[in-house]
PDB file of N, CA and C in Angstrom:
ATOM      1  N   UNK C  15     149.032  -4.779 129.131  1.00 68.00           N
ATOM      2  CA  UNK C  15     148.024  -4.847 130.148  1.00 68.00           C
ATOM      3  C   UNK C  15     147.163  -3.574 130.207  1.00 68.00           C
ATOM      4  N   UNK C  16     147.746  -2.174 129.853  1.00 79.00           N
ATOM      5  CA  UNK C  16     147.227  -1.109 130.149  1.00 79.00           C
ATOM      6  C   UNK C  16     145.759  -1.101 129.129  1.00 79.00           C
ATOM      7  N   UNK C  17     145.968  -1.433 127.911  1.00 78.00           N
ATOM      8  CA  UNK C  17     145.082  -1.902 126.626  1.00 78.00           C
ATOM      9  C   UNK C  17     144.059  -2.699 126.966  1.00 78.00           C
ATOM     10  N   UNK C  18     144.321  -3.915 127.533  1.00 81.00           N
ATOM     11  CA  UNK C  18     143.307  -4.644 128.041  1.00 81.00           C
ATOM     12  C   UNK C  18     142.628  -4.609 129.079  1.00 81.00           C
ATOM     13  N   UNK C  19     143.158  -3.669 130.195  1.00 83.00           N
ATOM     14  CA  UNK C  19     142.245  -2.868 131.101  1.00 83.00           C
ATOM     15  C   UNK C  19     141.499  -1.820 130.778  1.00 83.00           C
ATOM     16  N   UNK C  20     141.549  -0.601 129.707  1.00 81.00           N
ATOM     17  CA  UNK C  20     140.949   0.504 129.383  1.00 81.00           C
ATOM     18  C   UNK C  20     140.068  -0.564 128.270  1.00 81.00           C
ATOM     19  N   UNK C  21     139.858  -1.581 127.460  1.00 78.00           N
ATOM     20  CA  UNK C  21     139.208  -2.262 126.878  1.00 78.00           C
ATOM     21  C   UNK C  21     137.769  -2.738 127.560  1.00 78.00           C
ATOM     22  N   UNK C  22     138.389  -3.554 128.605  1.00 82.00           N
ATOM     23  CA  UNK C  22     138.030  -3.772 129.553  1.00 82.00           C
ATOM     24  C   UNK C  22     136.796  -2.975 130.101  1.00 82.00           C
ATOM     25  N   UNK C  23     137.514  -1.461 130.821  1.00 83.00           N
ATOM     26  CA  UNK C  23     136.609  -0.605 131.359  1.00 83.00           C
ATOM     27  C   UNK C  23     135.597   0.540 130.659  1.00 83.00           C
ATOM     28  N   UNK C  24     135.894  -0.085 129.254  1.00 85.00           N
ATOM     29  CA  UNK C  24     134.604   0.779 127.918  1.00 85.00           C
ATOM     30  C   UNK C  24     134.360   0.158 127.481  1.00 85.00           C
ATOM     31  N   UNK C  25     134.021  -1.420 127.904  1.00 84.00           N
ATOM     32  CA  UNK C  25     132.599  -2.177 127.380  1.00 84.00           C
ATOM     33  C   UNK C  25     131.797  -2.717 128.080  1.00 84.00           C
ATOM     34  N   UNK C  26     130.438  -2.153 127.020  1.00 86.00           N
ATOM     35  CA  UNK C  26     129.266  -2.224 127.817  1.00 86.00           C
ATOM     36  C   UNK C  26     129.223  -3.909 127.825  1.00 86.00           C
ATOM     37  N   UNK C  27     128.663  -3.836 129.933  1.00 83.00           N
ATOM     38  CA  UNK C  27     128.739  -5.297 130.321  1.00 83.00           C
ATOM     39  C   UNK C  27     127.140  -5.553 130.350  1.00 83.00           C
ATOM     40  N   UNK C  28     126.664  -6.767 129.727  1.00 84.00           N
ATOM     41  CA  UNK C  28     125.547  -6.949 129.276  1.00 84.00           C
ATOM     42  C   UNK C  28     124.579  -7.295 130.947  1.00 84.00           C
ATOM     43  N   UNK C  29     125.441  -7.657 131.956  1.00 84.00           N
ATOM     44  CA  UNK C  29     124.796  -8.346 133.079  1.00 84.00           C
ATOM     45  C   UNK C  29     124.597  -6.742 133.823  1.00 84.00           C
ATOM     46  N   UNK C  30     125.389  -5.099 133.870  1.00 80.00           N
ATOM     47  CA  UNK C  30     124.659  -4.144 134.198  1.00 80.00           C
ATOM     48  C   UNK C  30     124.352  -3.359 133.464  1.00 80.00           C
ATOM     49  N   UNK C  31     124.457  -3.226 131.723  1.00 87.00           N
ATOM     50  CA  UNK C  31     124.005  -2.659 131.012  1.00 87.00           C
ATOM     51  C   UNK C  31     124.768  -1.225 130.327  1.00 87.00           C
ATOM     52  N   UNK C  32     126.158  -0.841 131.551  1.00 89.00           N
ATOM     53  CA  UNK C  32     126.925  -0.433 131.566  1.00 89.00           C
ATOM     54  C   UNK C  32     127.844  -0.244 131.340  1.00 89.00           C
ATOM     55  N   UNK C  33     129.282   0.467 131.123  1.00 87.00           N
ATOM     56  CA  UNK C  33     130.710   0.465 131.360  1.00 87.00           C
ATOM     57  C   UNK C  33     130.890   0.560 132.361  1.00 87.00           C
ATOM     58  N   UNK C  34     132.152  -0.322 133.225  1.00 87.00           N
ATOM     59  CA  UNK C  34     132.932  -0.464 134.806  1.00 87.00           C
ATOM     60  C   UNK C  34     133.183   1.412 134.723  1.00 87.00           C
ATOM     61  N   UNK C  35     133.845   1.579 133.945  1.00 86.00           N
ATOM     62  CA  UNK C  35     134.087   3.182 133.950  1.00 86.00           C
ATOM     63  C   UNK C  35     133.219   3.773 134.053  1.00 86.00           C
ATOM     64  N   UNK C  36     131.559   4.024 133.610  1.00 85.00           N
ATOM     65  CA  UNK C  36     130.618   4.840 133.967  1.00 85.00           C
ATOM     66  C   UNK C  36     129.965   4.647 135.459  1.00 85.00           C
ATOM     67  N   UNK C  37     130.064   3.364 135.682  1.00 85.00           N
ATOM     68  CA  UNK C  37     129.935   2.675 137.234  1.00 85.00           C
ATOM     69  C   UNK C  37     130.683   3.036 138.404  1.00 85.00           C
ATOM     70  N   UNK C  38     132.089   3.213 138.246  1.00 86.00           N
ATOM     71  CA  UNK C  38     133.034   3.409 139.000  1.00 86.00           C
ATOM     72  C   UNK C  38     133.234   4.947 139.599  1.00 86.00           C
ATOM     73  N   UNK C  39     133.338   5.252 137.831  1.00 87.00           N
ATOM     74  CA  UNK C  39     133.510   7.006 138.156  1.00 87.00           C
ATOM     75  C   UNK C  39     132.034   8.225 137.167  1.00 87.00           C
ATOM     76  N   UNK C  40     131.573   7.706 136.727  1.00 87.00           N
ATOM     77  CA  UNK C  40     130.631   8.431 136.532  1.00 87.00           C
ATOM     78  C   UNK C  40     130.451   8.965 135.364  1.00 87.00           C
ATOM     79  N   UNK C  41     131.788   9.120 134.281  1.00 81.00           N
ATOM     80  CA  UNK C  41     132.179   9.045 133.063  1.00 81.00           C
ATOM     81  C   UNK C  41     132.810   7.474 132.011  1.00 81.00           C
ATOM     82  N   UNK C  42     132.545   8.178 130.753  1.00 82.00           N
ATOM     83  CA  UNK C  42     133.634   7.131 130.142  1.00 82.00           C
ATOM     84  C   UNK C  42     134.866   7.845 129.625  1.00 82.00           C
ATOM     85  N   UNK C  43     135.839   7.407 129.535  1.00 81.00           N
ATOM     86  CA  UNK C  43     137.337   7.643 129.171  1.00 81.00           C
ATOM     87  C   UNK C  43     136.795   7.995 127.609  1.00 81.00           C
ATOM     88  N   UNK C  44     137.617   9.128 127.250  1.00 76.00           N
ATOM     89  CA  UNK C  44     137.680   9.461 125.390  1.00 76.00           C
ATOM     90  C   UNK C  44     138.693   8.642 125.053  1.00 76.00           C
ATOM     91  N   UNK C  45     138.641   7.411 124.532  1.00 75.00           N
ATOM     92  CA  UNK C  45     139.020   6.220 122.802  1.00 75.00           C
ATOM     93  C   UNK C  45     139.608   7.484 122.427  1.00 75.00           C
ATOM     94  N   UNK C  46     141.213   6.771 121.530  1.00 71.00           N
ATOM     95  CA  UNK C  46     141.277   7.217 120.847  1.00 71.00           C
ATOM     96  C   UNK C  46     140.467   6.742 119.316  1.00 71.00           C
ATOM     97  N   UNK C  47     140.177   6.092 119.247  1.00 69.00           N
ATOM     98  CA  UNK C  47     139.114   6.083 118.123  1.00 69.00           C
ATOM     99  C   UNK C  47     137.766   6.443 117.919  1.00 69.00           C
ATOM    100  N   UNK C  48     137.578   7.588 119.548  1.00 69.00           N
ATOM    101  CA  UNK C  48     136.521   8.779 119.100  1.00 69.00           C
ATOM    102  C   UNK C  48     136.924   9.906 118.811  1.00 69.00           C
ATOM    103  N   UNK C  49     138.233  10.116 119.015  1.00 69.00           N
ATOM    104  CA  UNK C  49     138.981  11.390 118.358  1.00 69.00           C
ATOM    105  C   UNK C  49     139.700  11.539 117.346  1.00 69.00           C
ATOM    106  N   UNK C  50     140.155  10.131 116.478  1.00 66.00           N
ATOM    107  CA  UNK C  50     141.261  10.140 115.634  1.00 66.00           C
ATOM    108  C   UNK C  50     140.202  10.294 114.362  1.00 66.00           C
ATOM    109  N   UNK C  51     140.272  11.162 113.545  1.00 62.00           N
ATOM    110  CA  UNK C  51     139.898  11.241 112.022  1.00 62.00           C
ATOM    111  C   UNK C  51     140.168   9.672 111.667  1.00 62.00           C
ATOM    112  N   UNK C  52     139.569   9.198 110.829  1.00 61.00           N
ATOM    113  CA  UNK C  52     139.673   7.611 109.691  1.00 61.00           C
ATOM    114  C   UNK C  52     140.924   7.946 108.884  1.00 61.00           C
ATOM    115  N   UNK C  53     140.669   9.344 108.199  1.00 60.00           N
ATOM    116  CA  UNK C  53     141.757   9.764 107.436  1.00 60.00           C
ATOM    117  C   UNK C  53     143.434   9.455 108.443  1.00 60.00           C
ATOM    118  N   UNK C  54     143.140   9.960 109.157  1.00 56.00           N
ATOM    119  CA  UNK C  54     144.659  10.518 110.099  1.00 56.00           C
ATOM    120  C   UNK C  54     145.071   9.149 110.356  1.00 56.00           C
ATOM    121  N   UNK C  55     144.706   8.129 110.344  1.00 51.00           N
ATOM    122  CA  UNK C  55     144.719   6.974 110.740  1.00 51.00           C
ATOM    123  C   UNK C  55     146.184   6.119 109.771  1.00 51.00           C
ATOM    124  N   UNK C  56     145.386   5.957 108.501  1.00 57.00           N
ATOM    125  CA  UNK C  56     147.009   6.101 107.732  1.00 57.00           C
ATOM    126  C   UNK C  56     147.902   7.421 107.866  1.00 57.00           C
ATOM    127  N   UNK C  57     148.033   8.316 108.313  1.00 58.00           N
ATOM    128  CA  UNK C  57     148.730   8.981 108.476  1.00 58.00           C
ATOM    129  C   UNK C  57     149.434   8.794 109.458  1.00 58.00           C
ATOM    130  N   UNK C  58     149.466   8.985 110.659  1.00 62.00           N
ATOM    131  CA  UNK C  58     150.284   8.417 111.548  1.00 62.00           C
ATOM    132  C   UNK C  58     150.831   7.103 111.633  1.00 62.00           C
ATOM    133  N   UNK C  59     151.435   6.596 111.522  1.00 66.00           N
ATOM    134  CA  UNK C  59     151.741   4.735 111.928  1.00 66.00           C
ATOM    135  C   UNK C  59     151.652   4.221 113.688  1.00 66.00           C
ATOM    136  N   UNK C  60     151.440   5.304 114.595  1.00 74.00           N
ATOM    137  CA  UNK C  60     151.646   4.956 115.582  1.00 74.00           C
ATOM    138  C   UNK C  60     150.227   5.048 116.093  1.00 74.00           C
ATOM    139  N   UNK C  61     149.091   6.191 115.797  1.00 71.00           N
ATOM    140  CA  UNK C  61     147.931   5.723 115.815  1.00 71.00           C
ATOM    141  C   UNK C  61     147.639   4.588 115.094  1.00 71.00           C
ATOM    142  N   UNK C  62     147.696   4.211 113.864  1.00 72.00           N
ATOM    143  CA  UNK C  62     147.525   2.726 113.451  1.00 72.00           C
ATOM    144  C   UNK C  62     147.733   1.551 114.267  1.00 72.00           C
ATOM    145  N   UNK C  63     148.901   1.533 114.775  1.00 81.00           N
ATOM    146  CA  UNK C  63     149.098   0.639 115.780  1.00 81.00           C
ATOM    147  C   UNK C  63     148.772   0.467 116.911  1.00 81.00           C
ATOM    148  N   UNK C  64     148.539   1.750 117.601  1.00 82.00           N
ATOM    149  CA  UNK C  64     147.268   1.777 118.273  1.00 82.00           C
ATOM    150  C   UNK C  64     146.038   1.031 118.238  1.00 82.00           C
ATOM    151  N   UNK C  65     145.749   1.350 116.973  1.00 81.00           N
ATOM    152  CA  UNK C  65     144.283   0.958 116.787  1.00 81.00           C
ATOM    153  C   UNK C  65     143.984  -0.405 116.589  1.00 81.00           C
ATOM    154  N   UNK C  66     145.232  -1.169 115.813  1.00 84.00           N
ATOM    155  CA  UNK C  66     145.660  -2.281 115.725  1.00 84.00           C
ATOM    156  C   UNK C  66     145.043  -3.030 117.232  1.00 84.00           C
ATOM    157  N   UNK C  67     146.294  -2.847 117.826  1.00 85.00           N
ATOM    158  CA  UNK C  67     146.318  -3.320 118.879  1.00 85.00           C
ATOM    159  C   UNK C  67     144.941  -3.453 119.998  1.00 85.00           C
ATOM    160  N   UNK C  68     144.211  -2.051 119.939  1.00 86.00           N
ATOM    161  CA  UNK C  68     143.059  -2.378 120.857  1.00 86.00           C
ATOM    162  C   UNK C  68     142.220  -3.158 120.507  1.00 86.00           C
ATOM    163  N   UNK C  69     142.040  -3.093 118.583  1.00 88.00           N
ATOM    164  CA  UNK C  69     141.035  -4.344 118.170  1.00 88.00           C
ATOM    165  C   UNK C  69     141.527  -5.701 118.397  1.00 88.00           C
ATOM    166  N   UNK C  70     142.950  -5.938 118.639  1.00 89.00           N
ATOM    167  CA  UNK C  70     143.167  -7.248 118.544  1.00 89.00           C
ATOM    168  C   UNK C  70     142.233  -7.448 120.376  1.00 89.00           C
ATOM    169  N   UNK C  71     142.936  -6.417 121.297  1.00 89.00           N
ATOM    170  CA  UNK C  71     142.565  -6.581 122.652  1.00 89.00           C
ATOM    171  C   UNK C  71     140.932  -6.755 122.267  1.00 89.00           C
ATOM    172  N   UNK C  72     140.195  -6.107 122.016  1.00 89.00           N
ATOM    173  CA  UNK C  72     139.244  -6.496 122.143  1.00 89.00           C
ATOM    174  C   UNK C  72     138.592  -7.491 121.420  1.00 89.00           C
ATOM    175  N   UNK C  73     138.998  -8.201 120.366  1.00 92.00           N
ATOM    176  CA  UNK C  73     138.333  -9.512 119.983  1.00 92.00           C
ATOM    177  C   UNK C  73     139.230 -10.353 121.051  1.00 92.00           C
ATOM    178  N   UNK C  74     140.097 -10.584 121.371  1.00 92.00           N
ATOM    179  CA  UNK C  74     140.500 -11.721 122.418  1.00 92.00           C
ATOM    180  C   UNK C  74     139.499 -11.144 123.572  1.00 92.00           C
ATOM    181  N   UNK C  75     139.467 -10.036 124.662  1.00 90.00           N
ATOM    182  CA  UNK C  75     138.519  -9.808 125.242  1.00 90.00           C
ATOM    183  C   UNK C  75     137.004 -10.458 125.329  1.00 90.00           C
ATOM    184  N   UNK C  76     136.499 -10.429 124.128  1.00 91.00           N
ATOM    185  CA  UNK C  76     135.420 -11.037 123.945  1.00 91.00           C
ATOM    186  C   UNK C  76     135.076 -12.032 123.558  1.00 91.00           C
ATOM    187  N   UNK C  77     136.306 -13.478 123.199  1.00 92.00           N
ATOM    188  CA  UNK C  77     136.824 -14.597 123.455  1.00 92.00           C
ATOM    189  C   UNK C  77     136.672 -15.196 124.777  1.00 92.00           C
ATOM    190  N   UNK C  78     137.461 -14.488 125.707  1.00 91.00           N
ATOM    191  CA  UNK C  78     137.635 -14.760 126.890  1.00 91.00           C
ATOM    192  C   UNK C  78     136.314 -14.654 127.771  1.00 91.00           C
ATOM    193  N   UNK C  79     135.448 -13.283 127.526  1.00 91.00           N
ATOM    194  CA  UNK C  79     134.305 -13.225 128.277  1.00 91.00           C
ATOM    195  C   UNK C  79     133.143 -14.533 127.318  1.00 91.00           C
ATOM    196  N   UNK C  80     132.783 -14.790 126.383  1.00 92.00           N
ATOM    197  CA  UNK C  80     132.202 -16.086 125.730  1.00 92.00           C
ATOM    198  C   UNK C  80     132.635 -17.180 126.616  1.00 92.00           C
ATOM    199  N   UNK C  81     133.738 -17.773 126.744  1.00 92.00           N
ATOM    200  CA  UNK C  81     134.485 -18.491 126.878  1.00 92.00           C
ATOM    201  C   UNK C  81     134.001 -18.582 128.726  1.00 92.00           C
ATOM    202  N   UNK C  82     134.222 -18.106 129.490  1.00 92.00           N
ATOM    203  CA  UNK C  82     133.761 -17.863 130.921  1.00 92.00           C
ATOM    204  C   UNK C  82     132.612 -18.256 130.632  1.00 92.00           C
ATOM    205  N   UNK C  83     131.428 -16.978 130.351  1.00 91.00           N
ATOM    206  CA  UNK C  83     129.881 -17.386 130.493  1.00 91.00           C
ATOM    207  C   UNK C  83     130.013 -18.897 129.752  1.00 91.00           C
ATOM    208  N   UNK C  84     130.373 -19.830 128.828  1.00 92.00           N
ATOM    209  CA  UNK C  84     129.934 -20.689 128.433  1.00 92.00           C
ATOM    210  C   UNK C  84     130.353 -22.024 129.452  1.00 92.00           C
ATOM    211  N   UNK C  85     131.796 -21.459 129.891  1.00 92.00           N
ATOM    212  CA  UNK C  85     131.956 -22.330 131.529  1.00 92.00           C
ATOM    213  C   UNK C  85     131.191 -22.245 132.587  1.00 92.00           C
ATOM    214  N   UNK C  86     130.419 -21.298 133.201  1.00 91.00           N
ATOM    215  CA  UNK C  86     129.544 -20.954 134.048  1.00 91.00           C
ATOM    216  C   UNK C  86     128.615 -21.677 133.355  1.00 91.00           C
ATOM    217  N   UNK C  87     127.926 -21.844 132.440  1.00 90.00           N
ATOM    218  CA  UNK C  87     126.719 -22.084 132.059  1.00 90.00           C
ATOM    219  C   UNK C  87     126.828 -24.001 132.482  1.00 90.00           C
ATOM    220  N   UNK C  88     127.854 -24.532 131.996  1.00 89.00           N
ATOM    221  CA  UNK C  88     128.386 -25.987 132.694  1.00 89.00           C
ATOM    222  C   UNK C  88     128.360 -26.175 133.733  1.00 89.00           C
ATOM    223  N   UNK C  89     128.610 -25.802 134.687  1.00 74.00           N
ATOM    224  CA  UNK C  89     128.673 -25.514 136.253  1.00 74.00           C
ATOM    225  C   UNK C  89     126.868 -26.108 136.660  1.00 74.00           C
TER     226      UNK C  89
END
């Protein structure tokens, strides 16, 4: 859950143009995939999985938000 909330709150939402996080508090949170070297990436296995994991969160993320607007749009 923690993954799919920080996912969540660093993408830009097309209806304010924004991140909930730049909205809320005035910053965005540092990704670790604005700090991790590409290299370091195979190097660690636990950043990998990391990284793994938030891309999976965020293609389901953006499943789910498609998926809504295309129900709203039925309505």
């Amino acid at each position: 859950m923690p993954a799919l909330e920080l996912e969540y709150k660093t993408s830009v939402h097309s209806s304010m143009g924004q991140t909930p996080a730049m909205l809320e508090k005035g910053w965005n949170p540092r990704l670790p995939a604005d700090t991790l070297r590409k290299d370091l990436v195979d190097i660690y296995p636990t950043a990998s999985s990391f990284k793994i994991i938030l891309d999976k969160v965020k293609h389901h993320e953006k499943q789910i938000m498609d998926d809504a607007f295309d129900y709203a749009k039925q309505k």
